[in-house]
PDB file of C-alpha atoms in Angstrom:
ATOM      1  CA  ARG A  29      -6.543 -43.715  11.606  1.00  0.00           C
ATOM      2  CA  LYS A  30      -9.551 -42.909   9.517  1.00  0.00           C
ATOM      3  CA  VAL A  31      -9.534 -39.241   8.493  1.00  0.00           C
ATOM      4  CA  PHE A  32     -12.705 -37.670   7.095  1.00  0.00           C
ATOM      5  CA  ALA A  33     -12.009 -34.768   4.729  1.00  0.00           C
ATOM      6  CA  CYS A  34     -13.910 -32.257   2.620  1.00  0.00           C
ATOM      7  CA  VAL A  35     -12.745 -29.260   0.615  1.00  0.00           C
ATOM      8  CA  ALA A  36     -13.814 -25.620   0.429  1.00  0.00           C
ATOM      9  CA  ILE A  37     -12.811 -23.925  -2.820  1.00  0.00           C
ATOM     10  CA  ALA A  38     -12.429 -20.164  -2.495  1.00  0.00           C
ATOM     11  CA  GLU A  39     -10.892 -19.395  -5.899  1.00  0.00           C
ATOM     12  CA  PHE A  40      -9.192 -20.842  -8.930  1.00  0.00           C
ATOM     13  CA  SER A  41      -7.760 -19.049 -11.909  1.00  0.00           C
ATOM     14  CA  GLN A  42      -8.076 -19.539 -15.592  1.00  0.00           C
ATOM     15  CA  VAL A  43      -5.649 -22.217 -16.738  1.00  0.00           C
ATOM     16  CA  ASP A  44      -2.280 -20.968 -17.998  1.00  0.00           C
ATOM     17  CA  ALA A  45      -1.847 -23.093 -21.147  1.00  0.00           C
ATOM     18  CA  VAL A  46       1.816 -22.077 -21.556  1.00  0.00           C
ATOM     19  CA  GLN A  47       2.841 -23.288 -18.086  1.00  0.00           C
ATOM     20  CA  SER A  48       0.088 -25.957 -17.814  1.00  0.00           C
ATOM     21  CA  SER A  49      -0.952 -24.680 -14.419  1.00  0.00           C
ATOM     22  CA  ALA A  50      -3.773 -22.977 -12.538  1.00  0.00           C
ATOM     23  CA  TRP A  51      -3.771 -20.877  -9.374  1.00  0.00           C
ATOM     24  CA  ILE A  52      -5.937 -22.138  -6.504  1.00  0.00           C
ATOM     25  CA  ASP A  53      -7.050 -21.111  -3.021  1.00  0.00           C
ATOM     26  CA  VAL A  54      -8.617 -24.056  -1.172  1.00  0.00           C
ATOM     27  CA  VAL A  55      -9.127 -25.251   2.395  1.00  0.00           C
ATOM     28  CA  ILE A  56      -8.922 -28.935   3.291  1.00  0.00           C
ATOM     29  CA  LYS A  57     -11.101 -29.619   6.334  1.00  0.00           C
ATOM     30  CA  ALA A  58     -10.388 -32.840   8.234  1.00  0.00           C
ATOM     31  CA  ARG A  59     -11.740 -34.641  11.300  1.00  0.00           C
ATOM     32  CA  TRP A  60     -10.597 -37.805  13.050  1.00  0.00           C
ATOM     33  CA  SER A  61     -10.906 -39.559  16.388  1.00  0.00           C
ATOM     34  CA  ALA A  62      -8.157 -38.690  18.847  1.00  0.00           C
ATOM     35  CA  SER A  63      -7.589 -39.203  22.539  1.00  0.00           C
ATOM     36  CA  ALA A  64      -6.830 -36.287  24.857  1.00  0.00           C
ATOM     37  CA  GLY A  65      -3.256 -35.042  24.414  1.00  0.00           C
ATOM     38  CA  ASP A  66      -2.745 -36.890  21.115  1.00  0.00           C
ATOM     39  CA  GLN A  67      -0.265 -34.871  19.006  1.00  0.00           C
ATOM     40  CA  TRP A  68      -0.719 -36.820  15.728  1.00  0.00           C
ATOM     41  CA  ARG A  69      -1.820 -34.794  12.663  1.00  0.00           C
ATOM     42  CA  PRO A  70      -2.304 -35.702   9.003  1.00  0.00           C
ATOM     43  CA  GLN A  71       0.375 -33.965   6.893  1.00  0.00           C
ATOM     44  CA  PHE A  72      -1.735 -32.820   3.930  1.00  0.00           C
ATOM     45  CA  PHE A  73      -0.190 -31.759   0.632  1.00  0.00           C
ATOM     46  CA  LEU A  74      -1.229 -31.579  -3.023  1.00  0.00           C
ATOM     47  CA  LEU A  75       0.549 -34.166  -5.141  1.00  0.00           C
ATOM     48  CA  ASN A  76       0.125 -32.043  -8.260  1.00  0.00           C
ATOM     49  CA  ALA A  77       1.259 -28.752  -6.661  1.00  0.00           C
ATOM     50  CA  VAL A  78       3.873 -26.853  -8.642  1.00  0.00           C
ATOM     51  CA  GLU A  79       7.004 -27.283  -6.531  1.00  0.00           C
ATOM     52  CA  SER A  80       7.955 -24.257  -4.397  1.00  0.00           C
ATOM     53  CA  ASP A  81       4.811 -22.417  -5.503  1.00  0.00           C
ATOM     54  CA  MET A  82       2.308 -23.656  -2.903  1.00  0.00           C
ATOM     55  CA  ALA A  83       1.774 -22.220   0.572  1.00  0.00           C
ATOM     56  CA  TYR A  84       0.262 -24.377   3.315  1.00  0.00           C
ATOM     57  CA  VAL A  85      -1.226 -22.599   6.333  1.00  0.00           C
ATOM     58  CA  THR A  86      -2.967 -24.283   9.278  1.00  0.00           C
ATOM     59  CA  MET A  87      -6.135 -22.320  10.008  1.00  0.00           C
ATOM     60  CA  VAL A  88      -7.827 -24.555  12.608  1.00  0.00           C
ATOM     61  CA  ASP A  89      -6.163 -27.156  14.820  1.00  0.00           C
ATOM     62  CA  ALA A  90      -8.591 -27.929  17.636  1.00  0.00           C
ATOM     63  CA  THR A  91      -9.993 -30.698  19.792  1.00  0.00           C
ATOM     64  CA  HIS A  92     -13.788 -30.307  20.001  1.00  0.00           C
ATOM     65  CA  SER A  93     -14.499 -33.112  22.390  1.00  0.00           C
ATOM     66  CA  VAL A  94     -12.560 -35.790  24.204  1.00  0.00           C
ATOM     67  CA  ASP A  95     -12.339 -37.959  21.080  1.00  0.00           C
ATOM     68  CA  THR A  96     -12.638 -35.642  18.039  1.00  0.00           C
ATOM     69  CA  HIS A  97     -10.004 -33.422  16.446  1.00  0.00           C
ATOM     70  CA  ASP A  98     -10.388 -30.923  13.555  1.00  0.00           C
ATOM     71  CA  LEU A  99      -7.673 -29.621  11.257  1.00  0.00           C
ATOM     72  CA  HIS A 100      -8.223 -27.044   8.478  1.00  0.00           C
ATOM     73  CA  VAL A 101      -5.318 -26.398   6.121  1.00  0.00           C
ATOM     74  CA  ARG A 102      -5.424 -23.584   3.557  1.00  0.00           C
ATOM     75  CA  MET A 103      -3.478 -24.185   0.334  1.00  0.00           C
ATOM     76  CA  VAL A 104      -2.711 -21.262  -1.953  1.00  0.00           C
ATOM     77  CA  GLY A 105      -0.563 -21.539  -5.068  1.00  0.00           C
ATOM     78  CA  ARG A 106      -0.261 -23.189  -8.463  1.00  0.00           C
ATOM     79  CA  ILE A 107      -1.138 -26.746  -9.439  1.00  0.00           C
ATOM     80  CA  ALA A 108      -0.145 -28.620 -12.588  1.00  0.00           C
ATOM     81  CA  VAL A 109      -2.969 -29.073 -15.100  1.00  0.00           C
ATOM     82  CA  PHE A 110      -2.892 -31.478 -18.040  1.00  0.00           C
ATOM     83  CA  TRP A 111      -5.113 -31.695 -21.110  1.00  0.00           C
ATOM     84  CA  ASP A 112      -7.092 -34.899 -21.600  1.00  0.00           C
ATOM     85  CA  LEU A 113      -7.091 -35.228 -25.394  1.00  0.00           C
ATOM     86  CA  GLN A 114     -10.392 -36.578 -26.743  1.00  0.00           C
ATOM     87  CA  PRO A 115     -11.703 -37.300 -30.218  1.00  0.00           C
ATOM     88  CA  PHE A 116     -13.961 -34.731 -31.841  1.00  0.00           C
ATOM     89  CA  PRO A 117     -15.744 -32.628 -30.727  1.00  0.00           C
ATOM     90  CA  PHE A 118     -13.720 -31.436 -27.728  1.00  0.00           C
ATOM     91  CA  ASP A 119     -10.653 -32.013 -25.624  1.00  0.00           C
ATOM     92  CA  MET A 120     -11.205 -31.943 -21.880  1.00  0.00           C
ATOM     93  CA  LEU A 121      -9.295 -29.878 -19.363  1.00  0.00           C
ATOM     94  CA  PRO A 122      -9.583 -31.592 -15.979  1.00  0.00           C
ATOM     95  CA  LEU A 123      -8.592 -29.393 -13.076  1.00  0.00           C
ATOM     96  CA  GLN A 124      -7.486 -31.791 -10.324  1.00  0.00           C
ATOM     97  CA  LEU A 125      -6.713 -31.537  -6.637  1.00  0.00           C
ATOM     98  CA  GLN A 126      -4.728 -34.633  -5.636  1.00  0.00           C
ATOM     99  CA  ILE A 127      -4.692 -34.643  -1.827  1.00  0.00           C
ATOM    100  CA  GLU A 128      -2.289 -36.916   0.057  1.00  0.00           C
ATOM    101  CA  CYS A 129      -0.541 -37.110   3.429  1.00  0.00           C
ATOM    102  CA  ARG A 130       3.233 -36.616   3.289  1.00  0.00           C
ATOM    103  CA  GLY A 131       5.162 -39.571   4.728  1.00  0.00           C
ATOM    104  CA  GLN A 132       2.026 -41.198   6.121  1.00  0.00           C
ATOM    105  CA  PRO A 133       1.230 -44.462   4.291  1.00  0.00           C
ATOM    106  CA  SER A 134      -2.175 -46.154   4.131  1.00  0.00           C
ATOM    107  CA  GLU A 135      -1.325 -48.253   7.193  1.00  0.00           C
ATOM    108  CA  GLU A 136      -1.162 -45.022   9.221  1.00  0.00           C
ATOM    109  CA  VAL A 137      -3.916 -42.907   7.670  1.00  0.00           C
ATOM    110  CA  GLN A 138      -6.985 -43.772   5.595  1.00  0.00           C
ATOM    111  CA  LEU A 139      -8.523 -40.803   3.812  1.00  0.00           C
ATOM    112  CA  CYS A 140     -12.216 -40.642   2.905  1.00  0.00           C
ATOM    113  CA  TRP A 141     -14.542 -37.925   1.613  1.00  0.00           C
ATOM    114  CA  CYS A 142     -17.114 -36.624   4.107  1.00  0.00           C
ATOM    115  CA  GLN A 143     -20.012 -34.208   4.054  1.00  0.00           C
ATOM    116  CA  THR A 144     -19.175 -30.530   4.560  1.00  0.00           C
ATOM    117  CA  GLY A 145     -22.041 -30.059   7.016  1.00  0.00           C
ATOM    118  CA  ASN A 146     -21.556 -33.360   8.888  1.00  0.00           C
ATOM    119  CA  MET A 147     -17.880 -34.276   8.941  1.00  0.00           C
ATOM    120  CA  GLY A 148     -18.469 -37.666  10.558  1.00  0.00           C
ATOM    121  CA  LYS A 149     -20.685 -38.880   7.713  1.00  0.00           C
ATOM    122  CA  LEU A 150     -19.392 -40.219   4.383  1.00  0.00           C
ATOM    123  CA  ALA A 151     -20.208 -38.179   1.282  1.00  0.00           C
ATOM    124  CA  LEU A 152     -22.135 -39.948  -1.457  1.00  0.00           C
ATOM    125  CA  THR A 153     -21.923 -37.165  -4.060  1.00  0.00           C
ATOM    126  CA  TRP A 154     -19.495 -34.343  -4.831  1.00  0.00           C
ATOM    127  CA  GLN A 155     -22.128 -31.778  -3.764  1.00  0.00           C
ATOM    128  CA  GLU A 156     -21.860 -33.150  -0.219  1.00  0.00           C
ATOM    129  CA  ALA A 157     -18.027 -32.997  -0.030  1.00  0.00           C
ATOM    130  CA  VAL A 158     -17.155 -29.834  -1.970  1.00  0.00           C
ATOM    131  CA  GLN A 159     -18.106 -26.367  -0.800  1.00  0.00           C
ATOM    132  CA  PHE A 160     -17.986 -23.531  -3.318  1.00  0.00           C
ATOM    133  CA  ASP A 161     -17.817 -20.040  -1.906  1.00  0.00           C
ATOM    134  CA  PHE A 162     -17.032 -18.230  -5.119  1.00  0.00           C
ATOM    135  CA  PRO A 163     -17.004 -14.514  -5.690  1.00  0.00           C
ATOM    136  CA  ARG A 164     -18.924 -13.233  -8.683  1.00  0.00           C
ATOM    137  CA  THR A 165     -15.845 -13.258 -10.959  1.00  0.00           C
ATOM    138  CA  THR A 166     -15.239 -16.969 -10.436  1.00  0.00           C
ATOM    139  CA  ARG A 167     -18.903 -17.838 -10.975  1.00  0.00           C
ATOM    140  CA  GLY A 168     -18.599 -15.914 -14.238  1.00  0.00           C
ATOM    141  CA  ARG A 169     -15.553 -17.993 -15.199  1.00  0.00           C
ATOM    142  CA  LEU A 170     -17.451 -21.200 -14.477  1.00  0.00           C
ATOM    143  CA  ALA A 171     -20.197 -20.113 -16.852  1.00  0.00           C
ATOM    144  CA  GLU A 172     -17.603 -18.996 -19.417  1.00  0.00           C
ATOM    145  CA  TRP A 173     -15.593 -22.218 -19.221  1.00  0.00           C
ATOM    146  CA  THR A 174     -18.688 -24.432 -19.012  1.00  0.00           C
ATOM    147  CA  LEU A 175     -17.988 -26.584 -16.006  1.00  0.00           C
ATOM    148  CA  ARG A 176     -19.036 -30.000 -17.272  1.00  0.00           C
ATOM    149  CA  ALA A 177     -18.736 -32.305 -14.273  1.00  0.00           C
ATOM    150  CA  ILE A 178     -17.077 -32.807 -10.930  1.00  0.00           C
ATOM    151  CA  GLU A 179     -15.916 -36.227  -9.733  1.00  0.00           C
ATOM    152  CA  LEU A 180     -14.505 -37.441  -6.418  1.00  0.00           C
ATOM    153  CA  GLU A 181     -12.222 -40.421  -5.914  1.00  0.00           C
ATOM    154  CA  ALA A 182     -10.710 -42.007  -2.835  1.00  0.00           C
ATOM    155  CA  ASP A 183      -7.950 -44.433  -3.706  1.00  0.00           C
ATOM    156  CA  SER A 184      -4.610 -45.877  -2.637  1.00  0.00           C
ATOM    157  CA  ILE A 185      -1.592 -45.225  -4.834  1.00  0.00           C
ATOM    158  CA  ASN A 186       1.207 -47.796  -4.788  1.00  0.00           C
ATOM    159  CA  PHE A 187       4.644 -46.183  -5.071  1.00  0.00           C
ATOM    160  CA  GLY A 188       6.486 -49.515  -4.804  1.00  0.00           C
ATOM    161  CA  HIS A 189       7.935 -48.982  -1.336  1.00  0.00           C
ATOM    162  CA  ALA A 190       4.538 -48.116   0.213  1.00  0.00           C
ATOM    163  CA  LYS A 191       0.881 -47.389  -0.532  1.00  0.00           C
ATOM    164  CA  TYR A 192      -0.550 -43.951   0.177  1.00  0.00           C
ATOM    165  CA  ASP A 193      -4.209 -42.944   0.369  1.00  0.00           C
ATOM    166  CA  ALA A 194      -5.270 -40.102  -1.912  1.00  0.00           C
ATOM    167  CA  LEU A 195      -8.382 -38.016  -2.349  1.00  0.00           C
ATOM    168  CA  VAL A 196      -8.848 -36.674  -5.874  1.00  0.00           C
ATOM    169  CA  LEU A 197     -11.283 -33.952  -6.897  1.00  0.00           C
ATOM    170  CA  THR A 198     -11.557 -33.599 -10.676  1.00  0.00           C
ATOM    171  CA  ALA A 199     -13.486 -30.745 -12.300  1.00  0.00           C
ATOM    172  CA  TYR A 200     -13.905 -31.197 -16.068  1.00  0.00           C
ATOM    173  CA  LEU A 201     -13.969 -28.067 -18.162  1.00  0.00           C
ATOM    174  CA  TRP A 202     -14.797 -27.951 -21.886  1.00  0.00           C
TER     175      TRP A 202
END
């Protein structure tokens, strides 16, 4: 099944350099084609979530028409963050969301980024697939941290026994 997904970012914390983690509050919004009565759902999780410190809550699970299903999953907790060491002048601190489907290999589910306003249409830029609804404090942090760039990737990761599709959002901070 082809699953279109976008992400709404409500909040993220300053990075804890001691624990190499950051606190996040995001919503993964997904849409796929489904027949009436189909019980299949993508099992979203964050590959880089700090184990036992991430809560997953289904917010929307609805069929909008005979052949379209929407699922919104809120994820609140800590993710692992790793420094990307660079030569002078600055190291980079990429904050990543690595979205996968638990136990659902690429043969079962293909993930792709879509537009937030039109979930059936592929996103061409990060501005189309990422929705920021930040309170004033987070916007202040973005200015303080100097958000350098945001990149989106859609890829398959081979774990030897199977390949799994992944969506990766990377925000580079100075």
